[in-house]
Short mmCIF file of C-alpha atoms in Angstrom, two decimals:
data_model
loop_
_atom_site.label_atom_id
_atom_site.label_comp_id
_atom_site.label_asym_id
_atom_site.label_seq_id
_atom_site.Cartn_x
_atom_site.Cartn_y
_atom_site.Cartn_z
CA MET Q 139 -29.57 8.86 -36.59
CA PRO Q 140 -32.56 11.73 -36.41
CA ASP Q 141 -31.94 14.41 -34.44
CA ASN Q 142 -32.81 13.13 -29.86
CA THR Q 143 -32.16 17.17 -29.19
CA HIS Q 144 -34.69 17.84 -30.59
CA ASP Q 145 -36.86 14.74 -30.40
CA ARG Q 146 -36.59 14.97 -26.52
CA ARG Q 147 -37.94 19.24 -26.61
CA HIS Q 148 -40.40 18.17 -29.45
CA PHE Q 149 -41.80 15.32 -26.47
CA LEU Q 150 -41.15 18.09 -23.37
CA SER Q 151 -43.78 20.99 -25.59
CA ALA Q 152 -45.99 18.80 -26.13
CA ALA Q 153 -46.11 17.11 -22.72
CA ALA Q 154 -46.30 20.34 -21.43
CA MET Q 155 -49.85 20.99 -23.67
CA THR Q 156 -50.69 17.82 -22.10
CA ILE Q 157 -50.35 18.85 -19.21
CA ALA Q 158 -52.12 22.06 -19.08
CA GLY Q 159 -55.02 20.52 -20.73
CA ALA Q 160 -55.42 18.25 -18.09
CA GLN Q 161 -55.05 20.45 -15.28
CA LEU Q 162 -58.16 22.15 -16.55
CA ALA Q 163 -60.09 19.48 -17.36
CA MET Q 164 -59.87 18.27 -13.94
CA ILE Q 165 -61.92 21.15 -13.02
CA GLY Q 166 -64.31 20.65 -15.13
CA SER Q 167 -66.36 17.92 -16.31
CA ALA Q 168 -64.83 16.14 -19.59
CA ASP Q 169 -65.88 15.58 -22.99
CA ALA Q 170 -67.00 12.51 -24.74
CA GLN Q 171 -63.86 11.00 -26.26
CA ALA Q 172 -63.45 8.47 -28.76
CA GLY Q 173 -61.61 5.64 -27.47
CA GLN Q 174 -62.40 2.19 -25.25
CA SER Q 175 -64.43 2.99 -22.37
CA ALA Q 176 -63.60 1.68 -18.88
CA THR Q 177 -66.87 1.36 -18.47
CA THR Q 178 -67.01 -1.65 -20.52
CA ALA Q 179 -63.65 -3.08 -18.17
CA LYS Q 180 -65.33 -5.99 -16.46
CA ARG Q 181 -64.66 -5.27 -12.39
CA GLY Q 182 -64.79 -8.36 -10.12
CA SER Q 183 -63.70 -8.90 -6.27
CA ASN Q 184 -60.52 -10.32 -6.67
CA THR Q 185 -58.49 -8.42 -4.88
CA SER Q 186 -55.62 -11.24 -3.62
CA PHE Q 187 -52.76 -13.02 -5.53
CA ALA Q 188 -52.17 -16.69 -4.73
CA PRO Q 189 -49.14 -16.94 -2.41
CA LEU Q 190 -46.76 -14.90 -3.76
CA LYS Q 191 -43.15 -17.06 -4.55
CA GLN Q 192 -39.65 -15.92 -4.21
CA ILE Q 193 -36.69 -16.43 -6.36
CA ASP Q 194 -33.71 -15.15 -6.10
CA ALA Q 195 -32.55 -13.47 -9.54
CA GLY Q 196 -29.46 -11.50 -10.02
CA LEU Q 197 -28.78 -8.90 -7.51
CA LEU Q 198 -32.66 -9.92 -6.05
CA ASN Q 199 -34.01 -12.62 -4.82
CA ILE Q 200 -37.56 -10.90 -6.40
CA GLY Q 201 -40.76 -11.60 -5.07
CA TYR Q 202 -43.64 -12.56 -7.87
CA ALA Q 203 -46.76 -13.36 -7.46
CA GLU Q 204 -47.93 -16.07 -10.59
CA ALA Q 205 -51.35 -16.67 -12.22
CA GLY Q 206 -52.25 -19.20 -15.35
CA PRO Q 207 -50.19 -22.29 -16.40
CA ALA Q 208 -47.38 -23.05 -16.09
CA ALA Q 209 -46.84 -24.23 -19.48
CA GLY Q 210 -48.89 -20.93 -20.94
CA PRO Q 211 -47.46 -17.98 -23.00
CA PRO Q 212 -45.65 -16.06 -20.32
CA VAL Q 213 -46.45 -12.46 -19.91
CA ILE Q 214 -44.64 -10.16 -17.24
CA LEU Q 215 -46.22 -7.31 -15.46
CA LEU Q 216 -44.44 -4.33 -14.65
CA HIS Q 217 -46.38 -1.67 -11.67
CA GLY Q 218 -44.60 1.61 -11.18
CA TRP Q 219 -44.68 4.25 -8.10
CA PRO Q 220 -46.42 4.49 -5.69
CA TYR Q 221 -47.45 0.92 -6.66
CA ASP Q 222 -47.32 -2.17 -6.55
CA ILE Q 223 -48.29 -5.62 -8.04
CA HIS Q 224 -52.01 -5.35 -6.89
CA SER Q 225 -52.02 -2.14 -9.57
CA PHE Q 226 -52.66 -6.15 -11.61
CA VAL Q 227 -54.66 -8.28 -9.20
CA GLU Q 228 -57.68 -8.15 -11.55
CA VAL Q 229 -55.80 -8.26 -14.69
CA ALA Q 230 -53.81 -11.79 -13.82
CA PRO Q 231 -57.07 -14.02 -13.86
CA LEU Q 232 -58.46 -12.43 -16.91
CA LEU Q 233 -55.38 -13.52 -18.97
CA ALA Q 234 -54.36 -16.76 -16.66
CA ALA Q 235 -58.13 -17.59 -18.11
CA HIS Q 236 -56.59 -16.67 -21.83
CA GLY Q 237 -54.30 -19.29 -20.84
CA TYR Q 238 -51.42 -17.32 -20.63
CA ARG Q 239 -48.58 -17.95 -17.76
CA VAL Q 240 -49.01 -14.12 -15.72
CA ILE Q 241 -45.86 -13.13 -13.47
CA VAL Q 242 -46.06 -9.74 -11.31
CA PRO Q 243 -42.84 -9.08 -9.87
CA TYR Q 244 -42.30 -6.33 -6.67
CA LEU Q 245 -39.89 -3.94 -8.57
CA ARG Q 246 -36.27 -3.43 -6.07
CA GLY Q 247 -37.54 -1.28 -3.55
CA TYR Q 248 -41.03 -2.87 -3.49
CA GLY Q 249 -42.72 -5.34 -1.17
CA THR Q 250 -40.83 -8.63 -0.55
CA THR Q 251 -38.30 -7.88 -3.28
CA ARG Q 252 -35.05 -7.95 -1.10
CA PHE Q 253 -31.28 -6.85 -2.38
CA LEU Q 254 -28.99 -10.11 -2.00
CA SER Q 255 -26.49 -8.17 -0.71
CA THR Q 256 -26.25 -5.22 1.38
CA LYS Q 257 -23.67 -3.95 -0.72
CA THR Q 258 -24.57 -3.49 -3.42
CA PHE Q 259 -25.47 0.14 -3.89
CA ARG Q 260 -29.44 1.33 -4.21
CA ASN Q 261 -30.15 1.95 -8.15
CA ALA Q 262 -32.94 2.66 -10.03
CA GLN Q 263 -31.22 3.77 -13.15
CA GLN Q 264 -33.75 2.65 -16.04
CA SER Q 265 -31.33 -0.15 -17.57
CA ALA Q 266 -30.81 -1.90 -14.09
CA VAL Q 267 -34.31 -2.63 -13.87
CA GLY Q 268 -34.58 -3.43 -17.15
CA LEU Q 269 -31.49 -5.93 -16.45
CA ASP Q 270 -33.59 -7.31 -13.35
CA ILE Q 271 -36.64 -8.19 -15.38
CA ILE Q 272 -33.89 -10.11 -17.41
CA ALA Q 273 -32.46 -12.11 -14.55
CA LEU Q 274 -35.90 -12.51 -13.46
CA MET Q 275 -36.74 -14.27 -17.15
CA ASP Q 276 -33.70 -16.58 -17.10
CA ALA Q 277 -34.20 -17.41 -13.37
CA LEU Q 278 -37.66 -18.72 -14.14
CA LYS Q 279 -36.38 -20.03 -17.65
CA ILE Q 280 -38.15 -17.72 -19.66
CA GLN Q 281 -36.83 -17.28 -22.94
CA LYS Q 282 -39.83 -14.89 -24.28
CA ALA Q 283 -42.19 -12.84 -23.19
CA THR Q 284 -45.40 -9.87 -23.74
CA ILE Q 285 -43.88 -7.47 -20.96
CA ALA Q 286 -46.49 -4.85 -20.03
CA GLY Q 287 -46.49 -1.95 -17.44
CA PHE Q 288 -46.91 1.44 -16.14
CA ASP Q 289 -44.95 4.31 -14.60
CA TRP Q 290 -41.85 2.23 -14.34
CA GLY Q 291 -43.35 -0.23 -15.41
CA GLY Q 292 -43.86 0.82 -18.91
CA ARG Q 293 -40.49 2.38 -19.20
CA THR Q 294 -38.82 -1.01 -18.45
CA ALA Q 295 -41.13 -2.66 -21.20
CA ASP Q 296 -39.87 -0.05 -23.60
CA VAL Q 297 -36.02 -0.77 -22.48
CA MET Q 298 -36.10 -4.16 -22.67
CA ALA Q 299 -37.98 -3.83 -26.22
CA VAL Q 300 -34.71 -2.04 -27.60
CA LEU Q 301 -32.22 -3.07 -25.40
CA TRP Q 302 -33.20 -6.89 -25.93
CA PRO Q 303 -35.24 -7.33 -28.29
CA GLU Q 304 -35.33 -11.16 -28.70
CA ARG Q 305 -36.75 -10.95 -25.57
CA CYS Q 306 -39.62 -9.63 -25.61
CA LYS Q 307 -42.66 -10.81 -28.20
CA ALA Q 308 -44.63 -7.60 -27.69
CA ILE Q 309 -45.15 -5.07 -25.79
CA VAL Q 310 -47.95 -3.08 -23.49
CA SER Q 311 -46.66 0.77 -23.17
CA VAL Q 312 -49.26 2.96 -20.89
CA SER Q 313 -48.40 6.46 -22.03
CA GLY Q 314 -45.96 5.03 -24.64
CA TYR Q 315 -42.07 5.57 -25.39
CA LEU Q 316 -40.68 6.66 -21.53
CA ILE Q 317 -37.07 6.46 -22.17
CA SER Q 318 -34.96 9.10 -21.47
CA SER Q 319 -31.71 9.82 -20.06
CA PRO Q 320 -30.60 12.86 -17.18
CA ALA Q 321 -28.94 14.50 -20.19
CA GLY Q 322 -31.74 14.80 -22.36
CA ASN Q 323 -33.99 15.92 -19.31
CA GLN Q 324 -32.07 19.11 -18.69
CA THR Q 325 -34.58 20.69 -21.04
CA PRO Q 326 -36.33 23.77 -18.65
CA LEU Q 327 -40.26 22.70 -18.46
CA PRO Q 328 -42.82 25.42 -18.69
CA PRO Q 329 -44.63 26.19 -15.83
CA ALA Q 330 -47.38 24.10 -16.13
CA ALA Q 331 -45.60 21.00 -16.64
CA ALA Q 332 -43.13 21.36 -14.45
CA SER Q 333 -45.71 21.88 -11.76
CA ALA Q 334 -46.59 18.50 -12.13
CA PHE Q 335 -42.80 17.85 -11.07
CA TRP Q 336 -43.26 19.26 -7.58
CA TYR Q 337 -42.46 15.37 -6.36
CA GLN Q 338 -39.11 15.15 -8.24
CA TYR Q 339 -37.63 18.52 -7.11
CA TYR Q 340 -39.44 17.73 -3.75
CA PHE Q 341 -37.11 14.63 -3.43
CA ALA Q 342 -33.82 16.47 -4.92
CA THR Q 343 -33.55 17.83 -1.65
CA GLU Q 344 -32.28 15.46 1.48
CA LEU Q 345 -35.48 17.20 3.02
CA GLY Q 346 -37.18 15.81 0.79
CA LYS Q 347 -36.17 12.14 1.71
CA ALA Q 348 -36.68 13.35 4.87
CA GLY Q 349 -40.23 14.30 4.72
CA TYR Q 350 -41.38 11.00 2.19
CA ALA Q 351 -40.17 8.51 4.60
CA LYS Q 352 -41.72 10.74 7.91
CA TYR Q 353 -45.53 11.06 5.31
CA LEU Q 354 -45.18 7.64 3.99
CA ASP Q 355 -48.78 6.84 3.19
CA GLU Q 356 -50.04 9.85 2.81
CA PHE Q 357 -47.80 11.14 0.32
CA ASN Q 358 -48.30 8.11 -2.03
CA LYS Q 359 -52.65 8.31 -1.86
CA PHE Q 360 -51.74 12.22 -2.58
CA ILE Q 361 -50.58 11.09 -5.47
CA TRP Q 362 -52.58 8.41 -6.01
CA HIS Q 363 -55.63 11.11 -6.03
CA GLN Q 364 -53.64 13.51 -8.05
CA ALA Q 365 -52.41 11.04 -10.90
CA SER Q 366 -56.02 9.50 -10.83
CA PRO Q 367 -58.83 12.28 -10.25
CA LYS Q 368 -62.17 10.13 -10.78
CA TRP Q 369 -60.13 7.06 -9.38
CA THR Q 370 -62.78 6.27 -6.09
CA PHE Q 371 -60.38 4.03 -4.55
CA ASP Q 372 -61.25 2.86 -0.94
CA ASP Q 373 -58.94 2.75 2.09
CA ALA Q 374 -58.76 -1.24 1.99
CA THR Q 375 -57.72 -0.94 -1.77
CA TYR Q 376 -54.78 1.95 -1.05
CA ASN Q 377 -53.82 -0.24 1.99
CA ARG Q 378 -53.26 -3.44 0.45
CA THR Q 379 -50.48 -1.81 -1.87
CA ALA Q 380 -48.99 0.76 0.81
CA ALA Q 381 -48.61 -2.38 2.90
CA SER Q 382 -45.23 -2.59 0.58
CA PHE Q 383 -44.12 0.65 0.70
CA ASN Q 384 -42.75 -0.59 3.99
CA ASN Q 385 -39.58 -2.54 1.97
CA PRO Q 386 -36.23 -1.43 3.61
CA ASP Q 387 -34.67 0.09 0.43
CA HIS Q 388 -38.32 1.27 -0.61
CA VAL Q 389 -37.10 4.76 0.24
CA ASP Q 390 -33.73 5.18 -1.17
CA ILE Q 391 -35.16 3.49 -4.65
CA VAL Q 392 -37.60 6.38 -4.94
CA MET Q 393 -34.59 8.82 -4.05
CA HIS Q 394 -32.29 8.19 -6.68
CA ASP Q 395 -34.99 7.28 -10.00
CA TYR Q 396 -36.33 10.79 -9.53
CA ARG Q 397 -32.53 12.24 -8.55
CA TRP Q 398 -31.26 9.83 -11.31
CA ARG Q 399 -33.82 11.25 -14.12
CA LEU Q 400 -32.42 14.75 -13.42
CA GLY Q 401 -29.04 13.85 -13.53
CA LEU Q 402 -28.54 14.89 -9.33
CA ALA Q 403 -27.12 11.45 -8.28
CA ASP Q 404 -24.72 9.21 -10.55
CA GLY Q 405 -25.36 5.81 -12.24
CA GLU Q 406 -23.09 2.89 -12.05
CA ARG Q 407 -20.37 3.16 -14.35
CA GLN Q 408 -21.01 -1.19 -15.69
CA TYR Q 409 -24.42 0.01 -16.87
CA ASP Q 410 -23.24 3.52 -18.87
CA ALA Q 411 -23.15 1.39 -22.13
CA LEU Q 412 -26.55 0.82 -22.03
CA GLU Q 413 -27.37 4.04 -20.57
CA LYS Q 414 -25.45 5.77 -23.74
CA ARG Q 415 -27.49 3.10 -26.34
CA LEU Q 416 -30.88 4.47 -24.60
CA ALA Q 417 -29.76 8.20 -24.68
CA ALA Q 418 -30.12 8.24 -28.46
CA LEU Q 419 -33.39 7.24 -27.88
CA PRO Q 420 -34.01 4.30 -30.20
CA VAL Q 421 -36.98 2.88 -31.78
CA VAL Q 422 -39.18 -0.44 -30.73
CA THR Q 423 -39.10 -2.43 -33.65
CA VAL Q 424 -40.77 -5.42 -31.39
CA PRO Q 425 -45.20 -4.93 -31.88
CA ALA Q 426 -46.97 -2.80 -29.51
CA ILE Q 427 -49.97 -1.60 -28.42
CA THR Q 428 -49.44 1.89 -25.68
CA MET Q 429 -52.68 3.02 -23.96
CA GLU Q 430 -53.41 5.84 -21.79
CA GLY Q 431 -56.20 7.01 -19.77
CA ASP Q 432 -59.06 9.95 -20.17
CA SER Q 433 -57.82 11.50 -16.99
CA ASN Q 434 -54.41 10.60 -16.47
CA GLY Q 435 -53.62 13.40 -13.83
CA ALA Q 436 -49.35 12.61 -13.86
CA ILE Q 437 -47.65 14.14 -16.72
CA HIS Q 438 -47.53 12.57 -20.23
CA ALA Q 439 -46.60 13.10 -24.13
CA PRO Q 440 -49.74 13.00 -26.15
CA SER Q 441 -49.68 9.46 -28.57
CA THR Q 442 -48.58 11.94 -31.52
CA GLY Q 443 -45.56 12.99 -29.51
CA TYR Q 444 -44.13 9.66 -29.61
CA ARG Q 445 -45.35 7.33 -32.34
CA ASN Q 446 -42.70 7.57 -34.17
CA LYS Q 447 -40.48 5.81 -31.99
CA PHE Q 448 -42.23 2.64 -32.60
CA ALA Q 449 -41.49 1.26 -35.88
CA GLY Q 450 -43.34 -2.35 -35.75
CA ARG Q 451 -46.83 -3.63 -35.78
CA TYR Q 452 -48.10 -0.59 -33.30
CA ASP Q 453 -51.50 0.88 -32.29
CA TYR Q 454 -53.19 3.34 -29.57
CA ARG Q 455 -56.26 3.35 -27.56
CA LEU Q 456 -57.71 6.01 -25.46
CA ILE Q 457 -59.19 4.62 -22.47
CA THR Q 458 -62.49 6.57 -21.75
CA GLY Q 459 -64.80 7.38 -18.49
CA GLY Q 460 -62.31 8.92 -16.39
CA VAL Q 461 -59.59 6.48 -16.33
CA GLY Q 462 -56.25 7.84 -14.83
CA HIS Q 463 -52.53 6.98 -14.33
CA ASN Q 464 -52.96 3.18 -12.96
CA LEU Q 465 -54.40 2.11 -15.86
CA PRO Q 466 -54.65 -1.10 -14.91
CA GLN Q 467 -56.07 -1.69 -12.00
CA GLU Q 468 -58.92 1.43 -12.69
CA ALA Q 469 -59.41 -0.64 -16.23
CA PRO Q 470 -58.29 -4.10 -15.93
CA GLN Q 471 -60.42 -5.81 -19.36
CA ALA Q 472 -59.16 -2.63 -21.03
CA PHE Q 473 -55.81 -3.67 -19.89
CA ALA Q 474 -56.43 -7.63 -20.26
CA ASP Q 475 -57.62 -7.24 -24.07
CA ALA Q 476 -54.80 -4.68 -25.16
CA ILE Q 477 -52.16 -7.62 -24.54
CA VAL Q 478 -54.09 -10.28 -25.93
CA ALA Q 479 -54.53 -7.91 -29.13
CA VAL Q 480 -50.50 -7.50 -29.18
CA ASP Q 481 -50.17 -10.98 -28.57
CA GLY Q 482 -52.55 -11.69 -31.73
CA TYR Q 483 -50.00 -9.22 -33.58
CA SER Q 484 -46.76 -11.18 -32.86
CA ASN Q 485 -48.40 -14.38 -34.31
CA THR Q 486 -49.19 -12.95 -37.31
#
């Protein structure tokens, strides 16, 4: 078994260097980089989904969009914070045109997804969110699917691939390997990297929780600009997503996610065995493609920092042209192409 403490320190060091470089890039012109250009991405006028569906799954009643033929190979697309299903509003029809059955759920704390019981702890630890998607697959009678996401969604794809590889045909994960643990996150970061995590430290306080609740829209729009400094989204684009933050559990879920990561909030004991497995930072064995935008303003490691975490058939794609953190919405064609490609890996 590898020395995971060493792995974690190497990852954090690499991430710190990436952030420092990203901050310099944000104040100057971007150099041309090798990779797939976002300018080749097919951008349409699609701004909405068909009427949403709701289904009881595990602890939740999950709201989700669906596109494509019901008998098509299933693909599940997972968003992050502070985003929602509209990150995939142009990806879904591209995949549907390829014959895929596309499922795009609101994560717990977003949109029309609700807890079935008022007594359920509003928990956002990584294993719990992964189990939500397994429960959704069970409810929809999907035995195996390609899982693709970014931010919390990318982390969930990684989690599912290592805990339940039999349910994952393949994965696409923006920013690579995102599994961590509260213990692993205790390594201090250099100042440049720590500054990029300012919101996590803010959320660690009750003042931060109150501030997030009071200035929800301003806060999340600020994060959009920080994470995607070259993405020129309009108010209508932001507002379509911002509606999903009006979920009654949203603030509690966001606070728990970031506090749990830093070891400032407890998880639930029923997930301890799963978290112990994840804390060992196991390798992903299913076919995988990891992706990165060349202008991602959120903290992220270079692809070399996590390459050894993918043991199956694998590819890395750098998407150029000023693409930031919300890669599926900023470069929908490139994201859809990665899903089609990784599905092909699993068929060979």
